[in-house]
């Protein structure tokens, strides 16, 4: 028997898949407007997208620091 966790009326798996799709798209430098505006999983997609973009900015800041280009 498989347990299905439901949040906001959608299966947790759908929310996690949308979040991961957002992360992948952000790391590839593209955004899927349809996924971002999806009525059920759009918020999860956008959150994943934003989390990944924050990681990219942090990595760039660390790289600049390592190379001595602070500012």
Coordinates of C-alpha atoms in Angstrom, one line a residue:
X1 CA 0.0 0.0 0.0
X2 CA 1.4 3.4 -1.0
X3 CA 0.6 6.5 1.1
X4 CA -0.2 9.6 -0.8
X5 CA 0.3 12.9 1.0
X6 CA -2.0 15.7 -0.1
X7 CA -1.2 19.4 0.3
X8 CA -3.4 22.2 -1.0
X9 CA -5.5 19.6 -2.7
X10 CA -2.6 18.2 -4.8
X11 CA -0.5 15.1 -4.3
X12 CA 2.9 15.8 -2.6
X13 CA 4.6 14.0 -5.5
X14 CA 3.1 16.6 -8.0
X15 CA 4.3 19.4 -5.8
X16 CA 7.8 17.9 -5.6
X17 CA 8.0 17.3 -9.3
X18 CA 7.0 20.9 -10.0
X19 CA 9.6 22.2 -7.5
X20 CA 12.3 20.1 -9.1
X21 CA 11.3 21.3 -12.6
X22 CA 11.6 24.8 -11.4
X23 CA 15.1 24.2 -10.1
X24 CA 16.2 22.5 -13.2
X25 CA 14.8 25.2 -15.4
X26 CA 16.5 27.9 -13.3
X27 CA 19.9 26.2 -13.5
X28 CA 19.5 25.9 -17.3
X29 CA 18.7 29.6 -17.5
X30 CA 15.1 29.3 -18.8
X31 CA 11.7 29.6 -17.3
X32 CA 8.5 27.8 -18.4
X33 CA 5.7 30.3 -18.2
X34 CA 3.0 27.6 -18.5
X35 CA 4.5 25.6 -15.5
X36 CA 4.9 28.8 -13.5
X37 CA 1.3 29.8 -13.9
X38 CA -0.2 26.3 -13.4
X39 CA -3.1 26.7 -11.0
X40 CA -2.2 23.8 -8.8
X41 CA 1.6 23.5 -9.0
X42 CA 2.7 26.9 -10.2
X43 CA 3.7 28.1 -6.7
X44 CA 5.9 25.0 -6.3
X45 CA 7.5 25.5 -9.7
X46 CA 8.2 29.2 -8.9
X47 CA 9.6 28.4 -5.4
X48 CA 12.0 25.8 -6.9
X49 CA 13.0 28.3 -9.6
X50 CA 13.7 31.0 -7.1
X51 CA 15.7 28.6 -4.8
X52 CA 17.9 27.6 -7.6
X53 CA 18.5 31.2 -8.8
X54 CA 19.5 32.2 -5.2
X55 CA 22.0 29.3 -5.3
X56 CA 23.5 30.5 -8.6
X57 CA 23.9 34.1 -7.2
X58 CA 25.5 32.7 -4.1
X59 CA 27.9 30.6 -6.2
X60 CA 28.8 33.6 -8.3
X61 CA 29.5 35.7 -5.2
X62 CA 31.8 33.0 -3.8
X63 CA 33.6 32.7 -7.1
X64 CA 34.2 36.4 -7.2
X65 CA 35.4 36.3 -3.6
X66 CA 37.9 33.5 -4.5
X67 CA 39.1 35.4 -7.5
X68 CA 39.6 38.6 -5.5
X69 CA 36.8 40.5 -7.2
X70 CA 34.7 41.6 -4.2
X71 CA 32.1 44.2 -4.6

